[in-house]
Amino acid sequence: MVSPATRKSLPKVKAMDFITSTAILPLLFGCLGVFGLFRLLQWVRGKAYLRNAVVVITGATSGLGKDSGAIVAAAAEILQCFGYVDILVNNAGISYRGTIMDTTVDVDKRVMETNYFGPVALTKALLPSMIKRRQGHIVAISSIQGKMSIPFRSAYAASKHATQAFFDCLRAEMEQYEIEVTVISPGYIHTNLSVNAITADGSRYGVMDTTTAQGRSPVEVAQDVLAAVGKKKKDVILADLLPSLAVYLRTLAPGLFFSLMASRARKERKSKNS
């Protein structure tokens, strides 16, 4: 049996149920709607940010990383044609495979010229026009190896570490001019990067690594880069779980990271010698 006290409280319970069903649920759905609207606005702003923009994208085939004089001339020609550059994507790069002991200093310099000095020179050539307009976005396509190094990639990793450091400094210095700087650090991408890599003596590597062959689609990575630029992100890692975790492991547990890299070096050396 229901007691008189309980019977009196029933109308209050029903009233509370009514309030919950008519007020709280719509509020929840309203919050979800606001979140969806926020994401939609982000998407629209990203598209508007890129629409009709003058975008310069460098590539390894251009040879811009090899000659600073060519870079300055190319920058001047670009500015003469368009008057300004909204977005610069430093994408030129060359990979490397070899042991440190066998690698000539000329190879180290060649990799550094293409992967580091090339983007730096072009950025510096276009930067004054961006500062004058107080508008521009500079993107550096670095690598996950710009945040941690793996064996037999010394020249490549060094060039990408230098790239990360330079553009991190640039971001801080350009904040007063409202110029955006984004560093993208991809993992393995299914391209010919390993095939076109150079070896310790400067010759072409000519091998499609398994990790590269199993890498992400270039189209997918390009879409992610486009999204990151549209959202004006500052630093983006585009890698699978294990490489991403390795970056944090390098910082949080360096001893363990170094042991794992030493083990990797032993396995790779043994595989080559067998």
mmCIF file of C-alpha atoms in Angstrom:
data_model
loop_
_atom_site.group_PDB
_atom_site.id
_atom_site.type_symbol
_atom_site.label_atom_id
_atom_site.label_comp_id
_atom_site.label_asym_id
_atom_site.label_seq_id
_atom_site.Cartn_x
_atom_site.Cartn_y
_atom_site.Cartn_z
ATOM 1 C CA MET A 1 0.000 0.000 0.000
ATOM 2 C CA VAL A 2 1.094 3.573 -0.676
ATOM 3 C CA SER A 3 1.321 5.736 2.430
ATOM 4 C CA PRO A 4 -0.399 9.144 2.578
ATOM 5 C CA ALA A 5 3.023 10.869 2.571
ATOM 6 C CA THR A 6 4.117 8.999 -0.551
ATOM 7 C CA ARG A 7 0.770 9.679 -2.210
ATOM 8 C CA LYS A 8 1.285 13.430 -1.625
ATOM 9 C CA SER A 9 4.769 13.344 -3.183
ATOM 10 C CA LEU A 10 3.618 11.661 -6.408
ATOM 11 C CA PRO A 11 2.400 14.896 -8.052
ATOM 12 C CA LYS A 12 5.822 16.437 -7.355
ATOM 13 C CA VAL A 13 7.595 13.471 -8.952
ATOM 14 C CA LYS A 14 5.349 13.666 -12.013
ATOM 15 C CA ALA A 15 5.959 17.399 -12.192
ATOM 16 C CA MET A 16 9.736 16.768 -12.086
ATOM 17 C CA ASP A 17 9.440 14.155 -14.843
ATOM 18 C CA PHE A 18 7.504 16.657 -16.918
ATOM 19 C CA ILE A 19 10.157 19.350 -16.429
ATOM 20 C CA THR A 20 12.903 16.890 -17.334
ATOM 21 C CA SER A 21 11.176 15.752 -20.478
ATOM 22 C CA THR A 22 10.186 19.214 -21.653
ATOM 23 C CA ALA A 23 13.152 21.332 -20.542
ATOM 24 C CA ILE A 24 16.317 19.297 -19.919
ATOM 25 C CA LEU A 25 16.197 17.124 -23.019
ATOM 26 C CA PRO A 26 15.644 20.045 -25.396
ATOM 27 C CA LEU A 27 18.503 21.817 -23.626
ATOM 28 C CA LEU A 28 20.764 18.830 -24.196
ATOM 29 C CA PHE A 29 19.813 18.645 -27.840
ATOM 30 C CA GLY A 30 20.323 22.387 -28.009
ATOM 31 C CA CYS A 31 23.873 21.987 -26.695
ATOM 32 C CA LEU A 32 24.553 19.331 -29.292
ATOM 33 C CA GLY A 33 23.140 21.683 -31.892
ATOM 34 C CA VAL A 34 25.435 24.492 -30.727
ATOM 35 C CA PHE A 35 28.419 22.126 -30.911
ATOM 36 C CA GLY A 36 27.437 21.074 -34.415
ATOM 37 C CA LEU A 37 26.988 24.706 -35.415
ATOM 38 C CA PHE A 38 30.425 25.503 -33.998
ATOM 39 C CA ARG A 39 32.002 22.741 -36.083
ATOM 40 C CA LEU A 40 30.098 23.960 -39.132
ATOM 41 C CA LEU A 41 31.351 27.512 -38.577
ATOM 42 C CA GLN A 42 34.888 26.174 -38.277
ATOM 43 C CA TRP A 43 34.498 24.351 -41.567
ATOM 44 C CA VAL A 44 33.042 27.417 -43.318
ATOM 45 C CA ARG A 45 35.768 29.693 -41.966
ATOM 46 C CA GLY A 46 38.399 27.225 -43.101
ATOM 47 C CA LYS A 47 36.967 27.180 -46.608
ATOM 48 C CA ALA A 48 36.673 30.972 -46.679
ATOM 49 C CA TYR A 49 40.251 31.298 -45.434
ATOM 50 C CA LEU A 50 41.536 29.271 -48.383
ATOM 51 C CA ARG A 51 39.174 30.580 -51.057
ATOM 52 C CA ASN A 52 40.889 32.696 -53.737
ATOM 53 C CA ALA A 53 44.163 32.547 -51.807
ATOM 54 C CA VAL A 54 47.517 32.756 -53.577
ATOM 55 C CA VAL A 55 49.235 29.536 -52.511
ATOM 56 C CA VAL A 56 52.823 28.564 -53.257
ATOM 57 C CA ILE A 57 53.751 24.891 -52.823
ATOM 58 C CA THR A 58 57.334 23.748 -53.286
ATOM 59 C CA GLY A 59 58.399 20.247 -54.294
ATOM 60 C CA ALA A 60 61.620 18.292 -54.589
ATOM 61 C CA THR A 61 61.443 18.324 -58.388
ATOM 62 C CA SER A 62 61.711 22.106 -58.436
ATOM 63 C CA GLY A 63 65.286 22.025 -57.231
ATOM 64 C CA LEU A 64 64.629 25.049 -55.034
ATOM 65 C CA GLY A 65 66.422 23.481 -52.104
ATOM 66 C CA LYS A 66 69.723 23.312 -53.954
ATOM 67 C CA ASP A 67 70.378 26.937 -54.893
ATOM 68 C CA SER A 68 69.543 29.956 -52.728
ATOM 69 C CA GLY A 69 69.963 32.246 -55.719
ATOM 70 C CA ALA A 70 67.271 30.326 -57.586
ATOM 71 C CA ILE A 71 65.006 30.634 -54.567
ATOM 72 C CA VAL A 72 65.347 34.415 -54.371
ATOM 73 C CA ALA A 73 64.697 34.683 -58.127
ATOM 74 C CA ALA A 74 61.645 32.402 -57.870
ATOM 75 C CA ALA A 75 60.250 34.441 -54.974
ATOM 76 C CA ALA A 76 60.715 37.670 -56.913
ATOM 77 C CA GLU A 77 58.945 36.179 -59.941
ATOM 78 C CA ILE A 78 56.039 35.005 -57.785
ATOM 79 C CA LEU A 79 55.609 38.442 -56.231
ATOM 80 C CA GLN A 80 55.834 40.084 -59.644
ATOM 81 C CA CYS A 81 53.066 37.844 -61.000
ATOM 82 C CA PHE A 82 50.663 37.946 -58.054
ATOM 83 C CA GLY A 83 51.822 40.825 -55.879
ATOM 84 C CA TYR A 84 51.646 38.759 -52.718
ATOM 85 C CA VAL A 85 51.450 35.231 -51.306
ATOM 86 C CA ASP A 86 48.750 34.219 -48.843
ATOM 87 C CA ILE A 87 49.994 30.727 -48.036
ATOM 88 C CA LEU A 88 53.454 29.236 -48.487
ATOM 89 C CA VAL A 89 53.744 25.455 -48.177
ATOM 90 C CA ASN A 90 57.352 24.330 -47.835
ATOM 91 C CA ASN A 91 57.052 20.769 -49.104
ATOM 92 C CA ALA A 92 60.377 20.134 -50.853
ATOM 93 C CA GLY A 93 62.344 17.297 -49.320
ATOM 94 C CA ILE A 94 64.761 14.442 -49.858
ATOM 95 C CA SER A 95 65.221 11.350 -47.698
ATOM 96 C CA TYR A 96 68.366 9.469 -46.738
ATOM 97 C CA ARG A 97 69.508 5.968 -45.749
ATOM 98 C CA GLY A 98 72.928 5.118 -44.321
ATOM 99 C CA THR A 99 75.218 4.795 -41.340
ATOM 100 C CA ILE A 100 76.815 7.868 -39.855
ATOM 101 C CA MET A 101 80.328 6.432 -40.173
ATOM 102 C CA ASP A 102 79.931 5.726 -43.899
ATOM 103 C CA THR A 103 78.185 8.981 -44.813
ATOM 104 C CA THR A 104 80.254 11.762 -46.319
ATOM 105 C CA VAL A 105 79.808 15.303 -45.051
ATOM 106 C CA ASP A 106 78.806 16.318 -48.579
ATOM 107 C CA VAL A 107 75.742 14.059 -48.273
ATOM 108 C CA ASP A 108 74.858 15.620 -44.912
ATOM 109 C CA LYS A 109 75.122 19.050 -46.521
ATOM 110 C CA ARG A 110 73.029 18.027 -49.523
ATOM 111 C CA VAL A 111 70.188 16.788 -47.358
ATOM 112 C CA MET A 112 70.372 19.866 -45.147
ATOM 113 C CA GLU A 113 70.382 22.206 -48.166
ATOM 114 C CA THR A 114 67.194 20.702 -49.566
ATOM 115 C CA ASN A 115 65.249 20.004 -46.368
ATOM 116 C CA TYR A 116 66.313 22.981 -44.246
ATOM 117 C CA PHE A 117 68.090 25.811 -46.056
ATOM 118 C CA GLY A 118 65.711 25.654 -49.022
ATOM 119 C CA PRO A 119 62.545 26.295 -46.968
ATOM 120 C CA VAL A 120 64.367 28.857 -44.819
ATOM 121 C CA ALA A 121 65.581 30.819 -47.850
ATOM 122 C CA LEU A 122 62.189 30.845 -49.577
ATOM 123 C CA THR A 123 60.396 31.783 -46.360
ATOM 124 C CA LYS A 124 62.768 34.681 -45.772
ATOM 125 C CA ALA A 125 62.350 35.843 -49.369
ATOM 126 C CA LEU A 126 58.540 36.008 -49.094
ATOM 127 C CA LEU A 127 58.299 37.105 -45.469
ATOM 128 C CA PRO A 128 58.755 40.891 -45.982
ATOM 129 C CA SER A 129 55.700 41.063 -48.260
ATOM 130 C CA MET A 130 53.625 39.168 -45.673
ATOM 131 C CA ILE A 131 54.807 41.445 -42.871
ATOM 132 C CA LYS A 132 53.949 44.504 -44.961
ATOM 133 C CA ARG A 133 50.374 43.240 -45.415
ATOM 134 C CA ARG A 134 50.240 41.856 -41.860
ATOM 135 C CA GLN A 135 48.786 38.738 -43.422
ATOM 136 C CA GLY A 136 50.085 35.340 -44.444
ATOM 137 C CA HIS A 137 50.397 31.707 -43.490
ATOM 138 C CA ILE A 138 53.624 29.705 -43.650
ATOM 139 C CA VAL A 139 53.464 25.915 -43.589
ATOM 140 C CA ALA A 140 56.443 23.614 -43.103
ATOM 141 C CA ILE A 141 56.015 19.966 -43.998
ATOM 142 C CA SER A 142 58.434 18.416 -41.544
ATOM 143 C CA SER A 143 58.326 14.789 -40.369
ATOM 144 C CA ILE A 144 57.730 12.723 -37.263
ATOM 145 C CA GLN A 145 61.524 12.406 -37.399
ATOM 146 C CA GLY A 146 61.721 16.106 -36.697
ATOM 147 C CA LYS A 147 60.592 15.208 -33.186
ATOM 148 C CA MET A 148 62.497 11.962 -32.636
ATOM 149 C CA SER A 149 65.271 10.147 -34.523
ATOM 150 C CA ILE A 150 65.573 6.555 -35.715
ATOM 151 C CA PRO A 151 68.773 4.710 -36.717
ATOM 152 C CA PHE A 152 70.270 5.067 -40.197
ATOM 153 C CA ARG A 153 68.319 8.278 -40.900
ATOM 154 C CA SER A 154 70.730 10.744 -39.254
ATOM 155 C CA ALA A 155 70.986 13.340 -42.036
ATOM 156 C CA TYR A 156 67.235 13.323 -42.659
ATOM 157 C CA ALA A 157 66.266 13.481 -38.978
ATOM 158 C CA ALA A 158 68.799 16.250 -38.355
ATOM 159 C CA SER A 159 67.384 18.360 -41.183
ATOM 160 C CA LYS A 160 63.842 17.902 -39.897
ATOM 161 C CA HIS A 161 64.832 18.713 -36.309
ATOM 162 C CA ALA A 162 66.373 21.935 -37.623
ATOM 163 C CA THR A 163 63.203 22.668 -39.596
ATOM 164 C CA GLN A 164 61.025 22.194 -36.509
ATOM 165 C CA ALA A 165 63.216 24.507 -34.444
ATOM 166 C CA PHE A 166 63.382 27.264 -37.075
ATOM 167 C CA PHE A 167 59.650 27.420 -37.686
ATOM 168 C CA ASP A 168 58.858 27.248 -33.964
ATOM 169 C CA CYS A 169 60.997 30.359 -33.536
ATOM 170 C CA LEU A 170 59.399 31.971 -36.577
ATOM 171 C CA ARG A 171 55.914 31.377 -35.164
ATOM 172 C CA ALA A 172 56.766 33.256 -31.984
ATOM 173 C CA GLU A 173 58.397 36.157 -33.829
ATOM 174 C CA MET A 174 55.592 36.518 -36.389
ATOM 175 C CA GLU A 175 52.770 36.624 -33.828
ATOM 176 C CA GLN A 176 53.019 40.424 -33.649
ATOM 177 C CA TYR A 177 52.396 40.625 -37.402
ATOM 178 C CA GLU A 178 49.428 38.231 -37.287
ATOM 179 C CA ILE A 179 51.206 35.770 -39.580
ATOM 180 C CA GLU A 180 50.357 32.112 -38.989
ATOM 181 C CA VAL A 181 52.970 29.344 -38.887
ATOM 182 C CA THR A 182 52.035 25.663 -39.059
ATOM 183 C CA VAL A 183 54.435 22.731 -38.773
ATOM 184 C CA ILE A 184 53.091 19.415 -40.072
ATOM 185 C CA SER A 185 54.856 16.227 -38.954
ATOM 186 C CA PRO A 186 53.661 13.251 -41.014
ATOM 187 C CA GLY A 187 54.595 9.635 -40.461
ATOM 188 C CA TYR A 188 55.025 7.223 -43.349
ATOM 189 C CA ILE A 189 53.315 8.251 -46.598
ATOM 190 C CA HIS A 190 52.983 6.009 -49.647
ATOM 191 C CA THR A 191 55.197 8.023 -52.001
ATOM 192 C CA ASN A 192 58.533 7.517 -53.759
ATOM 193 C CA LEU A 193 60.404 9.251 -50.927
ATOM 194 C CA SER A 194 62.389 6.140 -49.988
ATOM 195 C CA VAL A 195 62.981 5.214 -53.645
ATOM 196 C CA ASN A 196 64.476 8.652 -54.316
ATOM 197 C CA ALA A 197 66.406 8.764 -51.042
ATOM 198 C CA ILE A 198 70.181 9.138 -51.190
ATOM 199 C CA THR A 199 72.642 6.815 -49.510
ATOM 200 C CA ALA A 200 75.894 7.314 -47.615
ATOM 201 C CA ASP A 201 77.880 7.924 -50.818
ATOM 202 C CA GLY A 202 75.209 10.116 -52.436
ATOM 203 C CA SER A 203 73.835 7.459 -54.793
ATOM 204 C CA ARG A 204 70.118 6.763 -55.186
ATOM 205 C CA TYR A 205 68.641 4.287 -52.700
ATOM 206 C CA GLY A 206 66.097 2.967 -55.213
ATOM 207 C CA VAL A 207 64.109 0.778 -52.813
ATOM 208 C CA MET A 208 60.485 1.086 -51.729
ATOM 209 C CA ASP A 209 60.616 0.442 -47.988
ATOM 210 C CA THR A 210 57.862 -1.730 -46.565
ATOM 211 C CA THR A 211 56.916 0.969 -44.062
ATOM 212 C CA THR A 212 56.654 3.523 -46.870
ATOM 213 C CA ALA A 213 54.618 1.170 -49.052
ATOM 214 C CA GLN A 214 52.211 0.667 -46.151
ATOM 215 C CA GLY A 215 52.046 4.392 -45.372
ATOM 216 C CA ARG A 216 49.062 6.674 -45.586
ATOM 217 C CA SER A 217 47.651 7.834 -48.893
ATOM 218 C CA PRO A 218 49.102 11.161 -50.130
ATOM 219 C CA VAL A 219 45.554 12.341 -50.844
ATOM 220 C CA GLU A 220 44.503 11.641 -47.257
ATOM 221 C CA VAL A 221 47.533 13.449 -45.877
ATOM 222 C CA ALA A 222 46.936 16.403 -48.208
ATOM 223 C CA GLN A 223 43.350 16.672 -46.954
ATOM 224 C CA ASP A 224 44.582 16.663 -43.349
ATOM 225 C CA VAL A 225 47.126 19.363 -44.153
ATOM 226 C CA LEU A 226 44.404 21.434 -45.824
ATOM 227 C CA ALA A 227 42.193 21.061 -42.753
ATOM 228 C CA ALA A 228 45.041 22.040 -40.420
ATOM 229 C CA VAL A 229 45.773 25.172 -42.448
ATOM 230 C CA GLY A 230 42.089 26.103 -42.563
ATOM 231 C CA LYS A 231 41.897 25.814 -38.767
ATOM 232 C CA LYS A 232 45.220 27.680 -38.370
ATOM 233 C CA LYS A 233 46.710 24.936 -36.254
ATOM 234 C CA LYS A 234 50.251 25.522 -35.066
ATOM 235 C CA ASP A 235 51.738 22.041 -34.768
ATOM 236 C CA VAL A 236 50.215 18.841 -36.131
ATOM 237 C CA ILE A 237 51.378 15.217 -35.995
ATOM 238 C CA LEU A 238 49.930 13.107 -38.807
ATOM 239 C CA ALA A 239 51.175 9.668 -37.844
ATOM 240 C CA ASP A 240 49.868 6.310 -36.679
ATOM 241 C CA LEU A 241 49.622 5.406 -33.002
ATOM 242 C CA LEU A 242 53.081 3.865 -32.490
ATOM 243 C CA PRO A 243 55.141 6.699 -34.025
ATOM 244 C CA SER A 244 53.001 9.235 -32.162
ATOM 245 C CA LEU A 245 53.572 7.397 -28.880
ATOM 246 C CA ALA A 246 57.304 7.266 -29.602
ATOM 247 C CA VAL A 247 57.409 11.075 -29.616
ATOM 248 C CA TYR A 248 56.020 11.196 -26.081
ATOM 249 C CA LEU A 249 58.160 8.253 -24.984
ATOM 250 C CA ARG A 250 61.260 10.193 -26.065
ATOM 251 C CA THR A 251 60.273 12.945 -23.628
ATOM 252 C CA LEU A 252 58.728 11.004 -20.748
ATOM 253 C CA ALA A 253 60.934 7.886 -20.721
ATOM 254 C CA PRO A 254 64.117 8.681 -22.690
ATOM 255 C CA GLY A 255 66.041 5.701 -21.297
ATOM 256 C CA LEU A 256 63.440 3.280 -22.604
ATOM 257 C CA PHE A 257 63.265 5.093 -25.941
ATOM 258 C CA PHE A 258 67.042 4.936 -26.417
ATOM 259 C CA SER A 259 67.035 1.210 -25.609
ATOM 260 C CA LEU A 260 64.332 0.582 -28.180
ATOM 261 C CA MET A 261 66.228 2.543 -30.830
ATOM 262 C CA ALA A 262 69.446 0.627 -30.065
ATOM 263 C CA SER A 263 67.521 -2.641 -30.428
ATOM 264 C CA ARG A 264 66.098 -1.427 -33.733
ATOM 265 C CA ALA A 265 69.583 -0.576 -34.967
ATOM 266 C CA ARG A 266 70.853 -4.053 -34.086
ATOM 267 C CA LYS A 267 67.964 -5.739 -35.884
ATOM 268 C CA GLU A 268 68.335 -3.581 -38.976
ATOM 269 C CA ARG A 269 72.087 -4.142 -39.119
ATOM 270 C CA LYS A 270 71.634 -7.886 -38.693
ATOM 271 C CA SER A 271 69.009 -7.941 -41.453
ATOM 272 C CA LYS A 272 71.347 -6.166 -43.886
ATOM 273 C CA ASN A 273 74.254 -8.462 -43.083
ATOM 274 C CA SER A 274 72.263 -11.674 -43.441
#
